[in-house]
Amino acid sequence: MLTTAPRGTMDILPAQAAKFQHVENVFRTLCRQANFQEIRTPMFEHSELFNRAVGEQTDIVQKEMYTFLDRSERSLTLRAEGTAPVARAFIEHGIYAQAQPTKYYYIAQIFRYEKPQQGRLRQHQQCGVEFFGTRHPYADVEVISLAYRFYRQLGLRQFDLLLNTIGCPECRPAYRQALTEFLGSRLQHLCPDCQSRFERNPMRVLDCKQEACQAFLQDAPTPVDYVCPSCAEHYQQVKEGLTALGIEFKENPRLVRGLDYYTNTAFEFYSYHIGAQGAIGGGGRYDGLVESCGGPATPGVGFGIGTERLIMALEAEGVTFPAPPAVDVFIAALGSQAEARALTLLGELRKADLIAEFDLMGRGLKAQMKQASRLGAKRVVVLGDNELERGVAIVRNMSSGEQTEVSLGELANYLR
Ligand code: HAM
């Protein structure tokens, strides 16, 4: 226990951390280009927020939240998803009163008590965006195309964008009614999970991953058949916008998403190379969310992309990541006086933006050279008593083997 991380969590060691950094850097750059601003919300929220926003009857709220009482008996929940906290901040800081739209992005840890398996963690990271203040279908297109560009820019090629519309509160009741009638008469054929979903929220049944249920659901009515003219028109414009940008999508009329706040557009990105948990991102429109959390009626649309799954998909496609930068300079100091000078020299070199390292293991010259090459150092600065007295150092180029004597005052400049 003491020496293992909790089930469903993982350590990200340096080689893997470099991949995360690369993915995050690309994400930040693309968000900046599209004028999304970073927002950081707390790691935990009042439980009520997720209950209300995500929905009492969803799997997340029913069985996946890390909820606890703090020492003042307040019920708090570790961030179970990224959208509700941003909507809460949008209300709390009166952002709705500013000129709209407002566009945010985040890189955040998410916590869900799920059954761990490949690609399904109890702590995962999402790169997400939330776009508030307009119902314009091109806001949906902006958001979806940003996700699409993100995958492509990272080098991902084999993924699908699945698209659907799930209507609005005006057209949803008629659909719900039709679905309830369809499912009600065939309930005995569905798995126990679906039977309880049917009681809680019939639309959740469409989401079942069991093959037997999916086969049975082939003929179920789908939301798109029941959408009102305004929702149909919205969906049409989203599709036209994506097409205009050359973004291919596949319509999936049974895509419903696992959170209750969605209205109209729903989408997911899929990779087929990473096992059963192939959803590498998902999102949609949530025009009722801000109001249901206590703010003024404000439309919104956004996505969340699971960084771990995305990296798995990139690795599965054999995409190469930029190599982490190697050490520029290794100072091999010989003797305590040289070691003391090396300490101050390191500061000068690092100030000149060089990645600089030295030896603290008391190694001899040969072993220090070996350590320098283990670190991939491009150059080694040899500093002995003799050099120190003359105010110079010997710089060895590790690939050519060439050696040059350089005065200590000039060293940073020379190496840069
Ligand atoms: P979500 O579909 O629950 O949506 O999660 C978004 C993405 O996070 C998934 O597509 C997947 O890549 C990743 N993910 C989810 N659960 C796990 C897990 N247990 N382990 C690893 N990765 C996971 C949301 O959370 C919405 N807040 C997205 C959104 C933003 N909608 C509008 N704005």
Coordinates of C-alpha atoms and ligand atoms in Angstrom, one line a residue:
M1 CA 0.0 0.0 0.0
L2 CA 2.7 2.5 1.1
T3 CA 4.6 2.0 -2.2
T4 CA 1.8 1.9 -4.7
A5 CA -0.3 4.8 -6.0
P6 CA -4.1 4.5 -5.4
R7 CA -6.0 2.3 -7.9
G8 CA -6.9 4.1 -11.0
T9 CA -4.2 6.8 -10.6
M10 CA -0.8 6.9 -12.1
D11 CA 2.6 8.6 -11.7
I12 CA 3.7 10.5 -14.7
L13 CA 7.5 10.0 -14.9
P14 CA 9.7 12.4 -16.8
A15 CA 9.7 10.7 -20.2
Q16 CA 5.9 10.7 -20.1
A17 CA 5.7 14.2 -18.5
A18 CA 7.5 15.5 -21.6
K19 CA 4.7 14.2 -23.8
F20 CA 2.1 15.9 -21.5
Q21 CA 4.0 19.1 -21.8
H22 CA 4.1 18.9 -25.5
V23 CA 0.4 18.2 -25.8
E24 CA -0.4 21.1 -23.3
N25 CA 1.9 23.5 -25.2
V26 CA 0.1 22.8 -28.5
F27 CA -3.3 23.2 -26.8
R28 CA -2.3 26.5 -25.2
T29 CA -1.0 27.8 -28.5
L30 CA -4.2 26.9 -30.4
C31 CA -6.4 28.3 -27.7
R32 CA -4.4 31.6 -27.7
Q33 CA -4.8 31.8 -31.5
A34 CA -8.6 31.3 -31.2
N35 CA -8.7 33.9 -28.5
F36 CA -9.7 31.6 -25.6
Q37 CA -8.3 32.7 -22.2
E38 CA -7.1 30.4 -19.5
I39 CA -9.3 29.9 -16.4
R40 CA -8.3 27.9 -13.3
T41 CA -11.0 26.7 -10.9
P42 CA -10.6 24.9 -7.6
M43 CA -9.9 21.2 -7.4
F44 CA -13.1 20.8 -5.4
E45 CA -16.5 22.4 -5.4
H46 CA -19.7 22.3 -3.4
S47 CA -21.3 18.9 -4.2
E48 CA -24.5 20.6 -5.0
L49 CA -22.9 22.1 -8.1
F50 CA -22.2 18.8 -9.8
N51 CA -25.5 17.3 -8.6
R52 CA -27.4 20.1 -10.2
A53 CA -25.3 20.6 -13.3
V54 CA -24.4 17.1 -14.3
G55 CA -27.7 15.7 -13.2
E56 CA -28.8 13.6 -10.2
Q57 CA -29.6 10.6 -12.4
T58 CA -26.3 10.4 -14.3
D59 CA -23.7 7.7 -13.6
I60 CA -21.3 10.4 -12.6
V61 CA -23.5 11.8 -9.8
Q62 CA -25.0 8.4 -8.8
K63 CA -21.7 6.5 -8.4
E64 CA -18.6 8.2 -9.5
M65 CA -18.0 11.3 -7.5
Y66 CA -15.3 11.7 -4.8
T67 CA -17.6 13.4 -2.3
F68 CA -16.5 14.1 1.3
L69 CA -17.5 16.2 4.3
D70 CA -14.9 18.7 5.4
R71 CA -14.2 19.5 9.0
S72 CA -17.1 22.0 9.0
E73 CA -19.4 19.2 7.7
R74 CA -19.7 20.8 4.2
S75 CA -20.2 18.4 1.4
L76 CA -17.5 18.9 -1.2
T77 CA -16.7 17.0 -4.3
L78 CA -13.4 16.7 -6.2
R79 CA -13.8 18.2 -9.7
A80 CA -15.9 15.5 -11.5
E81 CA -15.9 17.4 -14.8
G82 CA -14.8 20.8 -16.0
T83 CA -17.8 22.6 -17.3
A84 CA -19.9 23.1 -14.2
P85 CA -17.0 24.8 -12.3
V86 CA -16.4 27.2 -15.2
A87 CA -20.2 28.0 -15.4
R88 CA -20.1 28.6 -11.6
A89 CA -17.2 31.0 -11.9
F90 CA -19.0 32.7 -14.8
I91 CA -21.9 33.5 -12.5
E92 CA -19.9 34.2 -9.3
H93 CA -17.7 36.8 -11.0
G94 CA -20.6 38.5 -12.9
I95 CA -18.9 37.6 -16.2
Y96 CA -22.3 37.4 -17.8
A97 CA -22.5 41.2 -17.4
Q98 CA -19.4 41.7 -19.6
A99 CA -19.6 42.0 -23.4
Q100 CA -20.2 38.5 -24.8
P101 CA -19.1 36.1 -25.9
T102 CA -16.5 35.0 -23.4
K103 CA -14.2 32.1 -24.2
Y104 CA -12.2 30.1 -21.7
Y105 CA -9.8 27.1 -21.8
Y106 CA -8.5 25.0 -19.0
I107 CA -6.1 22.1 -18.4
A108 CA -7.5 20.4 -15.3
Q109 CA -7.5 17.2 -13.2
I110 CA -10.8 15.4 -13.1
F111 CA -11.7 12.7 -10.5
R112 CA -14.2 9.9 -11.1
Y113 CA -14.6 6.7 -9.1
E114 CA -14.9 4.5 -12.2
K115 CA -13.8 0.9 -12.6
P116 CA -10.2 1.3 -13.8
Q117 CA -9.1 -0.3 -17.1
Q118 CA -7.0 0.7 -20.0
G119 CA -7.8 4.4 -20.7
R120 CA -10.1 4.7 -17.8
L121 CA -8.6 6.3 -14.7
R122 CA -9.9 7.6 -11.4
Q123 CA -7.8 10.8 -11.9
H124 CA -7.4 12.0 -15.4
Q125 CA -6.6 15.3 -17.1
Q126 CA -8.8 17.2 -19.6
C127 CA -7.9 19.9 -22.0
G128 CA -11.1 21.7 -22.3
V129 CA -12.8 24.9 -23.6
E130 CA -16.1 26.6 -22.7
F131 CA -17.6 29.3 -25.0
F132 CA -20.4 31.4 -23.4
G133 CA -22.9 33.9 -24.6
T134 CA -24.0 33.0 -28.1
R135 CA -26.3 30.4 -29.6
H136 CA -24.7 31.0 -33.0
P137 CA -24.1 27.6 -34.7
Y138 CA -20.6 28.9 -35.7
A139 CA -19.7 28.9 -32.0
D140 CA -20.2 25.2 -32.1
V141 CA -18.1 25.1 -35.2
E142 CA -15.4 27.1 -33.6
V143 CA -15.2 24.7 -30.7
I144 CA -15.3 21.5 -32.7
S145 CA -12.8 22.8 -35.2
L146 CA -10.5 23.8 -32.4
A147 CA -10.5 20.3 -31.0
Y148 CA -10.1 18.9 -34.6
R149 CA -7.1 21.2 -35.2
F150 CA -5.6 20.1 -31.9
Y151 CA -5.6 16.4 -32.8
R152 CA -4.3 17.1 -36.3
Q153 CA -1.6 19.4 -35.2
L154 CA -0.4 16.8 -32.8
G155 CA -0.2 14.4 -35.7
L156 CA -3.2 12.2 -35.0
R157 CA -4.7 11.0 -38.3
Q158 CA -7.0 8.0 -37.6
F159 CA -9.9 9.4 -35.6
D160 CA -13.6 10.0 -36.1
L161 CA -15.8 13.0 -35.2
L162 CA -19.3 11.7 -34.3
L163 CA -22.0 14.3 -34.4
N164 CA -25.6 14.5 -33.3
T165 CA -28.3 16.9 -32.1
I166 CA -30.3 16.1 -29.0
G167 CA -32.8 18.9 -29.2
C168 CA -33.9 21.5 -26.7
P169 CA -36.3 21.6 -23.8
E170 CA -39.1 22.4 -26.3
C171 CA -38.7 19.3 -28.4
R172 CA -37.2 16.9 -25.8
P173 CA -40.6 15.9 -24.2
A174 CA -42.0 14.5 -27.4
Y175 CA -38.9 12.5 -28.0
R176 CA -38.8 11.3 -24.4
Q177 CA -42.3 10.1 -24.7
A178 CA -41.6 8.2 -27.9
L179 CA -38.5 6.6 -26.5
T180 CA -40.3 5.7 -23.2
E181 CA -43.0 3.9 -25.2
F182 CA -40.5 2.1 -27.3
L183 CA -38.4 1.0 -24.4
G184 CA -41.3 0.3 -22.0
S185 CA -42.7 -2.5 -24.2
R186 CA -39.3 -4.2 -24.5
L187 CA -37.8 -3.6 -21.1
Q188 CA -37.3 -7.3 -20.4
H189 CA -34.7 -7.6 -23.2
L190 CA -32.5 -4.9 -21.8
C191 CA -29.6 -5.4 -19.3
P192 CA -30.3 -4.6 -15.6
D193 CA -28.3 -1.4 -15.9
C194 CA -30.5 -0.2 -18.7
Q195 CA -33.6 -1.2 -16.8
S196 CA -32.6 1.1 -13.9
R197 CA -31.5 3.8 -16.4
F198 CA -35.0 3.5 -17.9
E199 CA -36.5 4.4 -14.6
R200 CA -34.0 7.3 -14.0
N201 CA -33.7 8.8 -17.5
P202 CA -34.7 6.8 -20.6
M203 CA -32.2 8.7 -22.8
R204 CA -29.3 7.2 -20.8
V205 CA -30.3 3.8 -22.2
L206 CA -29.1 4.8 -25.7
D207 CA -25.6 5.2 -24.1
C208 CA -25.4 1.5 -23.0
K209 CA -22.2 -0.2 -24.2
Q210 CA -23.6 -3.8 -24.0
E211 CA -23.7 -5.3 -27.5
A212 CA -27.0 -7.0 -26.9
C213 CA -28.6 -3.8 -25.8
Q214 CA -27.1 -1.9 -28.7
A215 CA -28.5 -4.4 -31.2
F216 CA -31.8 -4.1 -29.6
L217 CA -31.7 -0.3 -29.7
Q218 CA -31.1 -0.2 -33.5
D219 CA -34.7 0.6 -34.1
A220 CA -35.2 2.9 -31.2
P221 CA -36.4 6.4 -32.0
T222 CA -33.6 9.0 -32.0
P223 CA -33.7 12.6 -30.9
V224 CA -33.0 14.0 -34.4
D225 CA -36.4 12.6 -35.6
Y226 CA -38.1 14.8 -33.0
V227 CA -36.2 18.1 -33.1
C228 CA -38.2 21.3 -33.6
P229 CA -37.5 23.4 -36.8
S230 CA -35.2 25.8 -34.9
C231 CA -33.1 23.0 -33.6
A232 CA -33.0 21.3 -37.0
E233 CA -31.9 24.6 -38.6
H234 CA -29.2 25.0 -35.9
Y235 CA -27.9 21.5 -36.5
Q236 CA -27.9 22.1 -40.3
Q237 CA -25.8 25.2 -39.9
V238 CA -23.3 23.4 -37.7
K239 CA -22.9 20.7 -40.3
E240 CA -22.5 23.3 -43.1
G241 CA -19.9 25.2 -41.1
L242 CA -17.9 22.0 -40.5
T243 CA -18.1 21.1 -44.1
A244 CA -17.0 24.6 -45.1
L245 CA -13.9 24.1 -43.0
G246 CA -13.2 20.7 -44.6
I247 CA -13.9 18.8 -41.3
E248 CA -15.3 15.4 -41.9
F249 CA -17.9 14.1 -39.4
K250 CA -20.1 11.1 -39.1
E251 CA -23.6 11.6 -37.9
N252 CA -24.5 9.2 -35.0
P253 CA -28.2 9.6 -34.1
R254 CA -27.7 7.6 -30.9
L255 CA -24.9 9.7 -29.5
V256 CA -26.4 11.2 -26.3
R257 CA -23.4 11.9 -23.9
G258 CA -23.4 11.0 -20.2
L259 CA -24.1 14.4 -18.7
D260 CA -27.6 16.0 -18.4
Y261 CA -26.8 19.6 -19.3
Y262 CA -26.5 19.1 -23.1
T263 CA -28.9 20.6 -25.6
N264 CA -28.7 20.6 -29.4
T265 CA -25.2 19.7 -30.6
A266 CA -23.5 16.7 -29.1
F267 CA -20.2 15.3 -30.4
E268 CA -17.4 12.9 -29.6
F269 CA -14.0 12.2 -31.1
Y270 CA -13.1 8.5 -31.3
S271 CA -9.8 6.7 -31.8
Y272 CA -10.1 3.0 -32.6
H273 CA -6.6 2.1 -31.6
I274 CA -6.8 2.3 -27.8
G275 CA -9.3 -0.4 -26.8
A276 CA -12.7 -0.1 -25.4
Q277 CA -12.3 3.5 -24.0
G278 CA -11.9 5.1 -27.4
A279 CA -13.5 8.4 -26.7
I280 CA -10.6 10.8 -26.9
G281 CA -12.8 13.9 -26.4
G282 CA -16.4 15.0 -26.2
G283 CA -18.6 17.9 -25.7
G284 CA -21.6 19.8 -26.9
R285 CA -23.9 22.7 -26.3
Y286 CA -25.5 23.4 -22.9
D287 CA -27.8 26.4 -23.3
G288 CA -29.6 25.8 -20.0
L289 CA -26.6 25.2 -17.7
V290 CA -25.8 28.7 -16.5
E291 CA -29.5 29.3 -15.7
S292 CA -29.9 26.0 -13.9
C293 CA -26.9 26.9 -11.7
G294 CA -28.5 30.2 -10.7
G295 CA -27.2 32.6 -13.4
P296 CA -29.1 34.5 -16.1
A297 CA -30.1 32.4 -19.2
T298 CA -26.8 32.1 -21.1
P299 CA -26.0 29.7 -24.0
G300 CA -22.8 27.8 -24.0
V301 CA -20.8 25.2 -25.9
G302 CA -17.5 23.4 -25.1
F303 CA -15.5 20.2 -25.1
G304 CA -13.2 18.2 -22.8
I305 CA -10.3 16.1 -24.2
G306 CA -8.8 13.4 -22.1
T307 CA -5.0 14.0 -22.2
E308 CA -4.0 10.4 -21.2
R309 CA -6.2 8.8 -23.9
L310 CA -5.0 11.3 -26.5
I311 CA -1.4 10.4 -25.7
M312 CA -2.3 6.7 -25.9
A313 CA -3.9 7.3 -29.3
L314 CA -0.8 9.3 -30.6
E315 CA 1.5 6.5 -29.4
A316 CA -0.7 3.9 -31.0
E317 CA -0.4 5.7 -34.3
G318 CA 3.4 5.9 -33.9
V319 CA 3.4 9.6 -33.7
T320 CA 6.8 10.9 -32.5
F321 CA 7.0 13.5 -29.8
P322 CA 9.8 16.1 -29.7
A323 CA 12.7 14.9 -27.7
P324 CA 13.1 16.7 -24.4
P325 CA 16.0 19.1 -24.6
A326 CA 19.4 17.6 -23.6
V327 CA 21.9 19.1 -21.3
D328 CA 23.9 21.8 -23.1
V329 CA 26.9 22.0 -20.7
F330 CA 28.3 19.7 -18.1
I331 CA 30.9 21.2 -15.8
A332 CA 33.5 18.6 -14.8
A333 CA 35.3 20.2 -11.8
L334 CA 38.4 18.7 -10.2
G335 CA 39.2 19.6 -6.7
S336 CA 37.2 21.6 -4.1
Q337 CA 38.3 25.0 -5.3
A338 CA 37.2 24.2 -8.9
E339 CA 34.0 22.8 -7.5
A340 CA 33.2 26.0 -5.7
R341 CA 33.9 28.0 -8.9
A342 CA 31.6 25.5 -10.8
L343 CA 28.8 26.4 -8.4
T344 CA 28.9 30.1 -9.4
L345 CA 29.6 29.3 -13.0
L346 CA 26.5 27.2 -13.3
G347 CA 24.4 30.3 -12.3
E348 CA 26.1 32.3 -15.1
L349 CA 25.5 29.7 -17.7
R350 CA 21.9 29.1 -16.7
K351 CA 21.3 32.9 -16.8
A352 CA 22.5 32.7 -20.4
D353 CA 19.6 30.2 -20.9
L354 CA 21.8 27.1 -21.2
I355 CA 20.8 23.8 -19.5
A356 CA 23.8 23.3 -17.2
E357 CA 24.7 20.5 -14.8
F358 CA 27.7 19.5 -12.7
D359 CA 28.8 16.5 -10.5
L360 CA 27.9 16.2 -6.9
M361 CA 29.0 12.5 -6.5
G362 CA 32.7 13.1 -6.1
R363 CA 33.5 11.4 -9.4
G364 CA 36.9 11.5 -11.0
L365 CA 37.4 13.1 -14.4
K366 CA 36.8 9.9 -16.4
A367 CA 33.6 9.1 -14.5
Q368 CA 32.4 12.7 -14.9
M369 CA 32.9 12.5 -18.7
K370 CA 30.9 9.3 -18.6
Q371 CA 28.1 10.9 -16.6
A372 CA 28.1 13.9 -19.1
S373 CA 27.6 11.5 -22.0
R374 CA 24.9 9.6 -20.2
L375 CA 23.1 13.0 -19.8
G376 CA 23.6 13.6 -23.5
A377 CA 25.6 16.8 -22.7
K378 CA 26.7 18.6 -25.9
R379 CA 29.8 20.1 -24.3
V380 CA 31.8 19.6 -21.1
V381 CA 33.7 22.4 -19.4
V382 CA 36.7 20.9 -17.6
L383 CA 37.8 23.0 -14.7
G384 CA 40.9 22.0 -12.6
D385 CA 43.2 23.9 -10.3
N386 CA 45.5 24.7 -13.1
E387 CA 42.8 26.2 -15.3
L388 CA 41.3 28.0 -12.3
E389 CA 44.7 29.8 -11.6
R390 CA 44.8 31.0 -15.2
G391 CA 41.1 32.0 -15.2
V392 CA 40.3 29.7 -18.1
A393 CA 38.5 26.4 -18.7
I394 CA 38.7 23.7 -21.3
V395 CA 35.6 23.2 -23.4
R396 CA 35.2 19.8 -25.0
N397 CA 32.8 19.3 -27.8
M398 CA 31.3 15.9 -27.1
S399 CA 30.5 15.0 -30.6
S400 CA 33.7 16.1 -32.4
G401 CA 36.0 15.6 -29.4
E402 CA 37.5 19.0 -30.2
Q403 CA 38.9 20.9 -27.2
T404 CA 39.3 24.7 -26.8
E405 CA 40.6 26.9 -24.0
V406 CA 38.2 29.7 -23.1
S407 CA 38.5 32.4 -20.5
L408 CA 36.0 32.0 -17.7
G409 CA 34.6 35.5 -18.3
E410 CA 33.8 34.7 -21.9
L411 CA 32.5 31.2 -21.2
A412 CA 28.7 31.9 -21.2
N413 CA 29.0 33.9 -24.4
Y414 CA 31.2 31.3 -26.1
L415 CA 28.8 28.5 -25.2
R416 CA 25.7 30.3 -26.2
Ligands
HAM1 P1 -16.8 13.6 -20.8 O1 -17.2 13.0 -22.0 O2 -17.3 13.1 -19.5 O3 -17.2 15.2 -20.9 O4 -15.2 13.7 -20.7 C1 -14.5 14.2 -21.7 C2 -13.3 13.4 -22.1 O5 -12.5 13.1 -21.0 C3 -13.6 12.0 -22.6 O6 -13.9 12.0 -24.0 C4 -12.3 11.2 -22.4 O7 -11.4 11.5 -23.4 C5 -11.8 11.8 -21.1 N1 -12.2 11.0 -19.9 C6 -13.4 10.9 -19.3 N2 -13.4 10.0 -18.3 C7 -12.2 9.5 -18.2 C8 -11.5 8.6 -17.4 N3 -12.2 8.0 -16.4 N4 -10.2 8.3 -17.6 C9 -9.6 8.9 -18.6 N5 -10.1 9.8 -19.5 C10 -11.4 10.1 -19.3 C11 -17.0 16.1 -19.9 O8 -16.4 15.9 -18.9 C12 -17.6 17.5 -20.3 N6 -17.3 18.4 -19.2 C13 -16.9 18.0 -21.6 C14 -17.5 19.3 -22.0 C15 -16.9 20.5 -21.9 N7 -18.7 19.5 -22.5 C16 -18.9 20.8 -22.7 N8 -17.8 21.4 -22.3

